[in-house]
Short mmCIF file of C-alpha atoms and ligand atoms in Angstrom, two decimals:
data_model
loop_
_atom_site.label_atom_id
_atom_site.label_comp_id
_atom_site.label_asym_id
_atom_site.label_seq_id
_atom_site.Cartn_x
_atom_site.Cartn_y
_atom_site.Cartn_z
CA MET B 1 29.99 12.24 -28.12
CA GLY B 2 27.85 9.12 -28.18
CA ASP B 3 25.20 9.14 -25.50
CA LYS B 4 25.74 12.78 -24.70
CA GLN B 5 24.01 13.62 -27.96
CA LYS B 6 20.81 12.34 -26.33
CA ILE B 7 21.21 14.89 -23.53
CA ILE B 8 21.93 17.69 -25.98
CA SER B 9 18.85 16.84 -28.05
CA ALA B 10 16.65 16.52 -24.94
CA ILE B 11 17.66 20.01 -23.74
CA GLU B 12 17.29 21.53 -27.21
CA SER B 13 13.82 20.05 -27.56
CA LYS B 14 12.76 21.89 -24.38
CA ALA B 15 14.76 25.09 -24.99
CA GLY B 16 11.58 27.17 -25.22
CA LEU B 17 10.46 25.98 -21.79
CA PHE B 18 13.79 26.99 -20.21
CA THR B 19 14.12 30.38 -21.90
CA GLY B 20 10.46 31.14 -21.10
CA LEU B 21 11.10 30.32 -17.47
CA SER B 22 14.20 32.51 -17.39
CA ASP B 23 12.32 35.46 -18.93
CA GLN B 24 9.53 35.01 -16.41
CA ILE B 25 11.96 35.14 -13.47
CA TRP B 26 13.68 38.17 -15.04
CA ASN B 27 10.32 39.91 -15.00
CA PHE B 28 9.54 38.94 -11.38
CA ALA B 29 12.88 40.43 -10.28
CA GLU B 30 12.52 39.43 -6.64
CA THR B 31 15.28 39.97 -4.11
CA ARG B 32 16.93 38.31 -1.12
CA PHE B 33 14.63 35.77 0.54
CA CYS B 34 11.36 37.23 -0.91
CA LEU B 35 11.29 34.98 -3.95
CA ARG B 36 7.81 33.49 -3.96
CA GLN B 37 6.95 33.86 -7.66
CA SER B 38 10.39 32.79 -8.88
CA ALA B 39 10.48 29.73 -6.62
CA ASP B 40 6.89 28.88 -7.64
CA ALA B 41 7.80 29.03 -11.34
CA LEU B 42 10.92 26.85 -10.99
CA SER B 43 9.15 24.34 -8.70
CA ALA B 44 6.18 24.04 -11.05
CA VAL B 45 8.41 23.10 -13.99
CA LEU B 46 10.36 20.61 -11.88
CA LYS B 47 7.13 18.98 -10.65
CA ASP B 48 5.84 18.74 -14.23
CA GLU B 49 9.11 17.11 -15.17
CA GLY B 50 8.66 14.40 -12.54
CA PHE B 51 10.81 15.74 -9.70
CA THR B 52 9.63 15.53 -6.09
CA VAL B 53 9.79 19.05 -4.68
CA GLU B 54 10.29 19.86 -1.01
CA ARG B 55 9.57 23.56 -0.47
CA GLY B 56 10.47 25.70 2.52
CA VAL B 57 13.70 23.97 3.51
CA ALA B 58 16.28 25.30 5.99
CA GLY B 59 13.78 27.80 7.43
CA MET B 60 13.42 29.68 4.13
CA ALA B 61 9.94 29.74 2.55
CA HIS B 62 11.31 29.99 -0.98
CA ALA B 63 14.22 27.56 -0.77
CA PHE B 64 13.55 24.08 -2.11
CA VAL B 65 15.07 20.74 -3.03
CA ALA B 66 13.75 18.90 -6.11
CA SER B 67 14.79 15.24 -6.35
CA PHE B 68 14.67 12.62 -9.06
CA GLY B 69 15.86 9.01 -9.02
CA SER B 70 17.18 6.99 -6.13
CA GLY B 71 20.36 5.66 -4.60
CA ALA B 72 23.99 6.61 -5.13
CA PRO B 73 25.59 8.64 -6.42
CA VAL B 74 23.75 11.81 -5.48
CA ILE B 75 24.43 14.74 -7.80
CA GLY B 76 23.57 18.22 -6.53
CA ILE B 77 22.78 21.04 -8.97
CA LEU B 78 22.58 24.57 -7.55
CA GLY B 79 20.17 27.18 -8.94
CA GLU B 80 19.77 30.83 -7.91
CA TYR B 81 17.00 33.30 -8.83
CA ASP B 82 17.46 36.52 -6.81
CA ALA B 83 17.68 39.99 -8.36
CA LEU B 84 19.29 43.25 -7.16
CA PRO B 85 17.47 46.25 -5.68
CA GLY B 86 17.11 49.43 -7.72
CA LEU B 87 18.29 47.99 -11.04
CA SER B 88 14.99 47.84 -12.94
CA GLN B 89 15.61 48.35 -16.65
CA GLU B 90 13.72 47.80 -19.89
CA ALA B 91 14.77 44.66 -21.75
CA GLY B 92 16.73 45.32 -24.94
CA ASN B 93 16.86 49.10 -24.42
CA ALA B 94 20.42 50.42 -24.81
CA GLU B 95 19.47 53.56 -22.92
CA LYS B 96 19.07 53.56 -19.18
CA LYS B 97 15.33 53.45 -18.56
CA ALA B 98 13.66 51.73 -15.63
CA LEU B 99 10.94 49.23 -16.44
CA ARG B 100 9.41 49.97 -13.02
CA GLU B 101 10.79 53.03 -11.27
CA GLY B 102 12.77 52.10 -8.13
CA ALA B 103 12.14 48.36 -8.58
CA ALA B 104 14.68 45.55 -8.62
CA GLY B 105 16.33 44.06 -11.69
CA HIS B 106 18.34 40.99 -12.65
CA GLY B 107 21.75 42.61 -12.85
CA CYS B 108 23.75 39.46 -12.23
CA GLY B 109 21.86 37.05 -14.49
CA HIS B 110 20.54 34.85 -11.70
CA HIS B 111 17.30 34.33 -13.68
CA LEU B 112 19.47 32.62 -16.31
CA LEU B 113 21.43 30.84 -13.60
CA GLY B 114 18.32 29.25 -12.07
CA ALA B 115 16.66 28.30 -15.36
CA GLY B 116 19.95 27.08 -16.91
CA ALA B 117 20.80 24.90 -13.90
CA LEU B 118 17.24 23.57 -14.07
CA ALA B 119 17.78 22.78 -17.77
CA GLY B 120 20.81 20.73 -16.71
CA ALA B 121 18.78 18.87 -14.08
CA VAL B 122 15.96 18.15 -16.54
CA GLY B 123 18.47 17.08 -19.22
CA ILE B 124 20.13 14.46 -17.03
CA LYS B 125 16.74 13.36 -15.65
CA ASP B 126 15.40 12.74 -19.18
CA TYR B 127 18.49 10.67 -19.92
CA MET B 128 18.14 8.62 -16.72
CA LYS B 129 14.46 8.03 -17.44
CA GLU B 130 15.14 6.85 -20.97
CA THR B 131 18.11 4.63 -20.17
CA GLY B 132 17.29 3.44 -16.65
CA LEU B 133 20.61 4.81 -15.37
CA GLY B 134 20.60 4.78 -11.54
CA GLY B 135 21.46 7.53 -9.07
CA THR B 136 19.82 10.66 -7.68
CA VAL B 137 19.70 14.20 -9.00
CA LYS B 138 18.90 16.96 -6.52
CA PHE B 139 18.21 20.48 -7.74
CA PHE B 140 18.70 23.00 -4.94
CA GLY B 141 16.60 26.17 -5.20
CA CYS B 142 18.88 28.63 -3.40
CA PRO B 143 17.59 32.06 -2.31
CA ALA B 144 19.57 35.19 -1.51
CA GLU B 145 22.96 34.75 -3.16
CA GLU B 146 23.43 38.50 -3.63
CA ALA B 147 22.80 39.29 0.01
CA GLY B 148 21.77 36.97 2.81
CA SER B 149 23.64 33.81 1.70
CA GLY B 150 20.82 31.30 1.50
CA LYS B 151 23.26 28.44 0.96
CA ALA B 152 24.89 29.08 4.35
CA PHE B 153 21.50 28.41 5.97
CA MET B 154 21.07 25.34 3.76
CA ALA B 155 24.52 24.11 4.73
CA ARG B 156 23.81 24.73 8.42
CA ALA B 157 20.61 22.66 8.07
CA GLY B 158 22.66 19.77 6.65
CA LEU B 159 21.05 19.85 3.20
CA PHE B 160 24.37 19.32 1.42
CA ASN B 161 25.36 16.34 3.56
CA GLY B 162 25.50 13.09 1.62
CA ILE B 163 25.89 14.76 -1.78
CA ASP B 164 28.62 13.16 -3.91
CA GLY B 165 29.29 16.03 -6.29
CA ILE B 166 27.90 19.49 -7.00
CA LEU B 167 27.51 21.36 -10.30
CA THR B 168 26.50 24.91 -11.03
CA TRP B 169 27.27 27.85 -13.30
CA HIS B 170 27.18 31.63 -13.53
CA PRO B 171 26.34 33.81 -16.54
CA MET B 172 29.24 36.08 -17.50
CA THR B 173 30.98 37.57 -20.52
CA GLU B 174 33.30 34.57 -21.06
CA THR B 175 32.90 30.80 -21.32
CA GLY B 176 35.01 28.37 -19.33
CA ILE B 177 35.48 26.89 -15.90
CA PHE B 178 35.45 28.97 -12.73
CA SER B 179 38.69 27.62 -11.34
CA MET B 180 39.47 30.25 -8.72
CA SER B 181 38.53 30.36 -5.08
CA SER B 182 36.48 33.19 -3.57
CA LEU B 183 36.77 35.12 -0.33
CA ALA B 184 35.19 33.96 2.92
CA ASN B 185 32.87 36.68 4.17
CA TYR B 186 31.59 37.46 7.68
CA GLN B 187 28.55 39.74 7.42
CA VAL B 188 27.82 41.25 10.82
CA TYR B 189 25.85 44.21 12.21
CA PHE B 190 27.41 46.32 14.96
CA GLY B 191 24.86 48.42 16.82
CA PHE B 192 25.42 51.07 19.50
CA LYS B 193 22.98 52.31 22.10
CA GLY B 194 23.53 55.66 23.75
CA VAL B 195 21.46 58.35 25.47
CA ALA B 196 19.59 61.15 23.66
CA ALA B 197 19.96 64.71 24.93
CA HIS B 198 19.73 68.31 23.72
CA ALA B 199 22.99 68.59 21.79
CA ALA B 200 23.48 72.27 22.76
CA ALA B 201 21.66 72.74 26.07
CA ALA B 202 22.56 69.46 27.76
CA PRO B 203 25.22 67.57 25.77
CA HIS B 204 26.82 66.32 28.98
CA TYR B 205 23.75 64.15 29.59
CA GLY B 206 24.01 62.61 26.14
CA ARG B 207 26.01 59.56 25.05
CA SER B 208 26.34 59.49 21.27
CA ALA B 209 25.85 56.18 19.51
CA LEU B 210 26.82 57.91 16.25
CA ASP B 211 30.18 58.91 17.80
CA ALA B 212 30.69 55.25 18.69
CA ALA B 213 29.96 54.12 15.13
CA GLU B 214 32.34 56.73 13.72
CA LEU B 215 35.10 55.82 16.17
CA MET B 216 34.63 52.17 15.33
CA ASN B 217 35.11 52.94 11.63
CA VAL B 218 38.18 55.07 12.37
CA GLY B 219 39.61 52.18 14.38
CA VAL B 220 38.94 49.72 11.60
CA ASN B 221 40.48 52.06 9.04
CA TYR B 222 43.69 52.02 11.11
CA LEU B 223 43.46 48.21 11.30
CA ARG B 224 43.65 47.95 7.51
CA GLU B 225 47.42 48.43 7.50
CA HIS B 226 47.84 45.42 9.77
CA VAL B 227 45.83 42.73 8.05
CA ILE B 228 46.76 40.54 5.09
CA GLN B 229 46.69 42.33 1.74
CA GLU B 230 43.98 40.12 0.27
CA ALA B 231 41.52 41.01 3.06
CA ARG B 232 38.62 43.30 2.20
CA ILE B 233 36.68 45.17 4.88
CA HIS B 234 33.65 47.32 4.03
CA TYR B 235 30.92 48.97 6.05
CA ALA B 236 27.61 50.72 5.52
CA TYR B 237 25.60 52.87 7.92
CA ILE B 238 22.28 51.14 8.56
CA ASP B 239 21.13 53.55 11.27
CA VAL B 240 22.63 57.00 11.85
CA GLY B 241 20.44 57.77 14.84
CA GLY B 242 18.18 60.35 13.24
CA LYS B 243 18.31 63.51 11.17
CA ALA B 244 18.42 66.18 13.86
CA PRO B 245 21.89 67.61 14.62
CA ASN B 246 20.54 69.09 17.84
CA VAL B 247 19.74 65.67 19.29
CA VAL B 248 22.57 63.49 20.57
CA GLN B 249 22.02 60.33 18.51
CA PRO B 250 20.88 57.54 20.83
CA THR B 251 21.22 54.70 18.31
CA ALA B 252 23.51 53.80 15.42
CA GLU B 253 24.17 50.64 13.48
CA LEU B 254 26.74 49.51 10.92
CA LEU B 255 26.80 46.48 8.64
CA TYR B 256 30.30 45.11 8.14
CA TYR B 257 31.56 42.69 5.48
CA ILE B 258 34.84 41.15 6.55
CA ARG B 259 36.47 39.13 3.78
CA ALA B 260 39.65 37.09 3.43
CA PRO B 261 40.79 34.13 1.31
CA LYS B 262 40.29 31.67 4.18
CA THR B 263 37.53 31.48 6.77
CA SER B 264 40.19 31.23 9.49
CA GLN B 265 41.71 34.56 8.31
CA ALA B 266 38.32 36.27 8.11
CA ARG B 267 37.51 35.01 11.61
CA GLU B 268 40.75 36.44 13.03
CA ILE B 269 40.05 39.88 11.53
CA TYR B 270 36.43 39.68 12.70
CA GLU B 271 37.60 39.05 16.26
CA ARG B 272 39.93 42.07 16.11
CA ILE B 273 37.04 44.18 14.79
CA ILE B 274 34.88 43.11 17.74
CA ASP B 275 37.60 44.50 20.04
CA ILE B 276 37.57 47.78 18.13
CA ALA B 277 33.76 47.97 18.46
CA LYS B 278 34.05 47.30 22.17
CA GLY B 279 36.69 50.04 22.39
CA ALA B 280 34.40 52.49 20.58
CA ALA B 281 31.61 51.73 23.05
CA LEU B 282 34.00 52.19 25.98
CA MET B 283 35.23 55.53 24.64
CA THR B 284 31.72 56.88 24.24
CA GLY B 285 29.92 55.36 27.21
CA THR B 286 27.55 53.49 24.90
CA VAL B 287 26.57 49.84 24.70
CA MET B 288 27.60 47.71 21.72
CA ASN B 289 25.41 44.94 20.32
CA MET B 290 26.27 42.57 17.51
CA ARG B 291 23.94 40.54 15.33
CA TRP B 292 24.59 38.34 12.33
CA ASP B 293 23.50 39.01 8.81
CA SER B 294 25.16 36.05 7.13
CA TYR B 295 28.34 34.28 6.15
CA CYS B 296 29.99 32.81 3.04
CA ALA B 297 32.72 30.21 3.16
CA GLU B 298 35.53 30.42 0.61
CA TYR B 299 34.92 28.40 -2.55
CA LEU B 300 36.85 25.13 -2.72
CA VAL B 301 37.75 24.40 -6.33
CA ASN B 302 37.97 20.85 -7.62
CA ASP B 303 40.42 20.20 -10.41
CA VAL B 304 39.11 16.70 -11.23
CA LEU B 305 35.50 17.82 -11.73
CA GLY B 306 36.59 21.10 -13.31
CA ARG B 307 38.54 19.24 -15.98
CA ALA B 308 35.61 16.90 -16.67
CA MET B 309 33.38 19.93 -17.11
CA HIS B 310 35.91 21.66 -19.34
CA THR B 311 36.07 18.60 -21.62
CA ASN B 312 32.32 18.93 -22.12
CA VAL B 313 32.59 22.66 -22.86
CA LEU B 314 35.17 21.90 -25.53
CA ALA B 315 33.08 19.05 -26.96
CA LEU B 316 30.13 21.42 -27.43
CA GLY B 317 32.34 24.16 -28.84
CA PRO B 318 31.65 27.88 -28.73
CA ASN B 319 28.24 29.38 -29.41
CA GLN B 320 27.72 30.82 -32.88
CA TYR B 321 26.08 34.23 -33.24
CA THR B 322 24.01 35.72 -36.04
CA ALA B 323 24.79 39.13 -37.53
CA GLU B 324 21.76 40.48 -35.70
CA GLU B 325 22.99 39.14 -32.34
CA LEU B 326 26.45 40.61 -32.91
CA ALA B 327 24.89 43.97 -33.75
CA PHE B 328 22.83 43.79 -30.55
CA ALA B 329 25.99 43.08 -28.53
CA GLN B 330 27.86 45.94 -30.23
CA LYS B 331 25.02 48.35 -29.47
CA PHE B 332 25.47 47.60 -25.76
CA GLY B 333 29.26 47.55 -26.02
CA ASP B 334 28.97 51.16 -27.21
CA THR B 335 27.24 52.13 -23.95
CA LEU B 336 30.22 51.15 -21.78
CA SER B 337 32.14 53.96 -20.15
CA GLU B 338 35.69 54.77 -21.25
CA PRO B 339 37.36 53.32 -18.10
CA VAL B 340 35.33 50.10 -18.46
CA ARG B 341 36.28 49.82 -22.13
CA LYS B 342 39.93 50.37 -21.26
CA GLY B 343 39.74 47.57 -18.68
CA ILE B 344 38.51 44.96 -21.17
CA ALA B 345 41.97 43.93 -22.40
CA ALA B 346 43.25 43.34 -18.85
CA ASN B 347 40.23 41.17 -18.12
CA VAL B 348 40.66 39.19 -21.30
CA ALA B 349 44.36 38.69 -20.48
CA ALA B 350 43.45 37.37 -17.02
CA TYR B 351 41.25 34.68 -18.56
CA PHE B 352 42.93 33.90 -21.87
CA GLY B 353 46.65 34.51 -21.23
CA ASP B 354 48.64 37.60 -22.09
CA ASP B 355 49.59 37.09 -25.75
CA PRO B 356 48.96 40.72 -26.79
CA GLN B 357 47.77 39.92 -30.31
CA ARG B 358 45.25 37.32 -29.14
CA VAL B 359 44.09 39.59 -26.30
CA ALA B 360 43.49 42.45 -28.75
CA GLU B 361 41.63 40.11 -31.08
CA ILE B 362 39.31 38.78 -28.39
CA ALA B 363 38.79 42.17 -26.71
CA ALA B 364 37.60 43.63 -30.03
CA LYS B 365 34.75 41.12 -30.41
CA PRO B 366 31.23 42.32 -29.48
CA ILE B 367 30.74 39.02 -27.66
CA ILE B 368 33.47 36.56 -26.73
CA ASP B 369 32.94 33.28 -28.56
CA ASP B 370 36.29 31.76 -27.53
CA ILE B 371 36.57 29.17 -24.78
CA MET B 372 38.90 30.00 -21.92
CA PRO B 373 41.86 27.67 -21.46
CA TYR B 374 41.59 25.54 -18.34
CA VAL B 375 43.91 26.95 -15.68
CA MET B 376 43.96 26.26 -11.95
CA SER B 377 45.36 29.55 -10.74
CA GLY B 378 45.19 28.96 -7.00
CA ARG B 379 44.04 32.56 -6.62
CA ALA B 380 40.82 33.86 -5.09
CA ILE B 381 38.56 36.35 -6.86
CA PRO B 382 38.11 39.52 -4.79
CA GLY B 383 34.49 38.66 -4.07
CA SER B 384 32.42 36.09 -2.24
CA THR B 385 29.72 33.57 -3.07
CA ASP B 386 27.68 31.20 -0.96
CA VAL B 387 28.48 28.47 -3.49
CA GLY B 388 31.50 28.31 -1.18
CA ASP B 389 29.32 26.95 1.64
CA ALA B 390 28.08 24.15 -0.62
CA SER B 391 31.59 23.42 -1.92
CA TRP B 392 32.82 22.42 1.54
CA HIS B 393 30.41 19.46 1.48
CA ALA B 394 31.25 17.82 -1.84
CA PRO B 395 33.54 18.28 -4.86
CA THR B 396 32.08 21.18 -6.85
CA ALA B 397 32.51 22.37 -10.42
CA GLN B 398 31.24 25.67 -11.70
CA LEU B 399 30.90 26.76 -15.30
CA ILE B 400 30.87 30.34 -16.45
CA GLY B 401 28.99 30.97 -19.66
CA ALA B 402 29.08 33.94 -22.03
CA CYS B 403 25.61 35.50 -21.87
CA PHE B 404 26.51 39.18 -22.09
CA PRO B 405 28.42 41.47 -24.48
CA THR B 406 32.19 41.89 -24.03
CA GLY B 407 33.21 44.09 -21.13
CA MET B 408 29.76 44.30 -19.58
CA VAL B 409 30.00 44.84 -15.85
CA ALA B 410 27.98 42.77 -13.39
CA HIS B 411 25.27 44.59 -11.41
CA SER B 412 24.80 47.20 -14.14
CA TRP B 413 21.63 48.34 -15.93
CA GLN B 414 23.14 47.05 -19.19
CA MET B 415 23.26 43.55 -17.77
CA VAL B 416 19.58 43.77 -16.85
CA ALA B 417 18.77 45.05 -20.36
CA CYS B 418 20.55 42.09 -22.00
CA GLY B 419 19.05 39.46 -19.67
CA CYS B 420 16.31 38.29 -22.05
CA SER B 421 18.33 38.55 -25.27
CA ALA B 422 19.04 35.71 -27.71
CA ILE B 423 22.70 35.89 -26.61
CA ALA B 424 21.73 35.34 -22.98
CA HIS B 425 19.41 32.48 -23.92
CA LYS B 426 22.14 30.77 -25.97
CA GLY B 427 24.61 30.95 -23.10
CA MET B 428 22.01 29.57 -20.71
CA ILE B 429 21.07 26.58 -22.90
CA GLN B 430 24.77 25.85 -23.40
CA ALA B 431 25.26 25.88 -19.62
CA GLY B 432 22.35 23.46 -19.16
CA LYS B 433 23.96 21.06 -21.61
CA VAL B 434 27.37 21.24 -19.94
CA ILE B 435 25.84 20.62 -16.50
CA ALA B 436 23.83 17.62 -17.72
CA MET B 437 26.81 16.17 -19.62
CA THR B 438 29.05 16.50 -16.57
CA ALA B 439 26.35 14.96 -14.37
CA LEU B 440 26.32 12.00 -16.76
CA ASP B 441 30.11 11.65 -16.38
CA MET B 442 29.64 11.59 -12.61
CA LEU B 443 26.83 9.02 -12.72
CA GLU B 444 28.55 6.71 -15.17
CA ASN B 445 32.10 6.95 -13.99
CA PRO B 446 32.59 6.07 -10.30
CA ASP B 447 36.33 6.57 -10.67
CA LEU B 448 35.81 10.25 -11.59
CA LEU B 449 33.83 10.91 -8.40
CA ALA B 450 36.30 8.89 -6.31
CA ARG B 451 39.23 10.97 -7.57
CA ALA B 452 37.25 14.18 -7.09
CA LYS B 453 36.56 13.18 -3.48
CA VAL B 454 40.20 12.42 -2.74
CA GLU B 455 41.10 15.89 -3.99
CA HIS B 456 38.26 17.42 -1.99
CA SER B 457 39.46 15.89 1.25
CA HIS B 458 43.00 17.19 0.54
CA ARG B 459 41.60 20.69 0.05
CA LEU B 460 39.68 20.46 3.31
CA ALA B 461 42.98 19.59 5.01
CA GLY B 462 41.27 18.08 8.02
CA GLU B 463 38.82 20.94 8.53
CA THR B 464 35.05 20.59 8.38
CA TYR B 465 32.41 23.15 7.50
CA HIS B 466 31.36 25.29 10.42
CA CYS B 467 28.67 27.91 10.01
CA PRO B 468 29.65 30.71 12.39
CA PHE B 469 26.21 32.12 13.09
CA PRO B 470 24.27 30.68 16.01
CA PRO B 471 21.41 28.16 15.61
CA GLU B 472 18.80 30.74 16.63
CA HIS B 473 19.80 33.13 13.81
CA THR B 474 17.17 33.03 11.03
CA PRO B 475 17.31 34.57 7.56
CA GLU B 476 16.14 38.18 7.44
CA GLU B 477 13.83 39.29 4.67
ZN1 ZN V 501 25.82 36.58 -9.36
#
């Protein structure tokens, strides 16, 4: 591995710093754009490590860019640190018990994501400092991945322009390369304004905004048959107009997520949904108002960078676990519901191929220590990420790293409980190493980046990134 051993040793020598940082962010458990303590903690370490930190970028107080080095190429490393509402859970407790009742919790491992990506940035920085290798490393502190799509605002502000290649990762239950696309996602509020009236004595004076919202949803539910199969449309009631049945509801609001494999497909469905909303307003004599929440572009994979990253994963080899760590994983595996347990084999088959004996072998492990084969499936996961918005600007590779016991479901209390475990820490340090090693490949090998860029422009197929929300739209806390 030659010089890469230097990177590995540099990251290992600071492992305590990175795991401490991750545990700290786990404990802060801040959500959406309200990430002051988490952004402070990450920025402080980056400053100490010699990065120049620009805080409050793209109109978000807790977004930042930390830079080291100068000149080309410019490597971007993406870090997230937002938690999920209502998921507070005691660390290490295999019974559901909130740490702080009603508070948020890190149910998607973004505390590990941020600190692990930072470990990668520090690892490559230490190497550049020692060897005098040129180029720039930019760590992007990205708020609101779970809801709000901070990276869409960063992309709109042009922060990803001029980046030559982007690296990131996500904690999961497997280790390998994320080589699938994700769904584009339009996140839009539809509000209705009507007229309040006594619902029994004078209903003829009333115009029900709640009726409009319900008719809109009925219309959209009929639309489902006539959109592409891969589309996903969901809604939530944000405002139901009050709690009194005897008042005609004068206001109502819905939040819609409209997803499809391509932005162009999501946009087409979104436009049809606007017509349905207008129809609902017309039917009820109410007024419809739309406002943006956010947007995610579909993730553009990059085979060239993905393969380079995979080579580094293989060079490091799988993590080894102690008997104690395996017992910890098993204890949490035992908490999974029957349907979740039954779904493990199908998941393993999706990632590792469908040889039944191998699938059974892997699925039976308390934590998966195998490395996924590298496959470009061409499929999109039925979910969205704002890493997509970054990926339109430069070739992007994304690692997934086993940090959680086999079968564990994202956004669950179990995932919060395991977030500060030795298993999670091992996966995070491993991810930091892979990111730094791949960054070194990109800095030292201009041909790799050139090939990655050719592929990237083919995947763009002549399109450029366009953020659909208007310039005056600002992130909502
Ligand atoms: Zn996540």
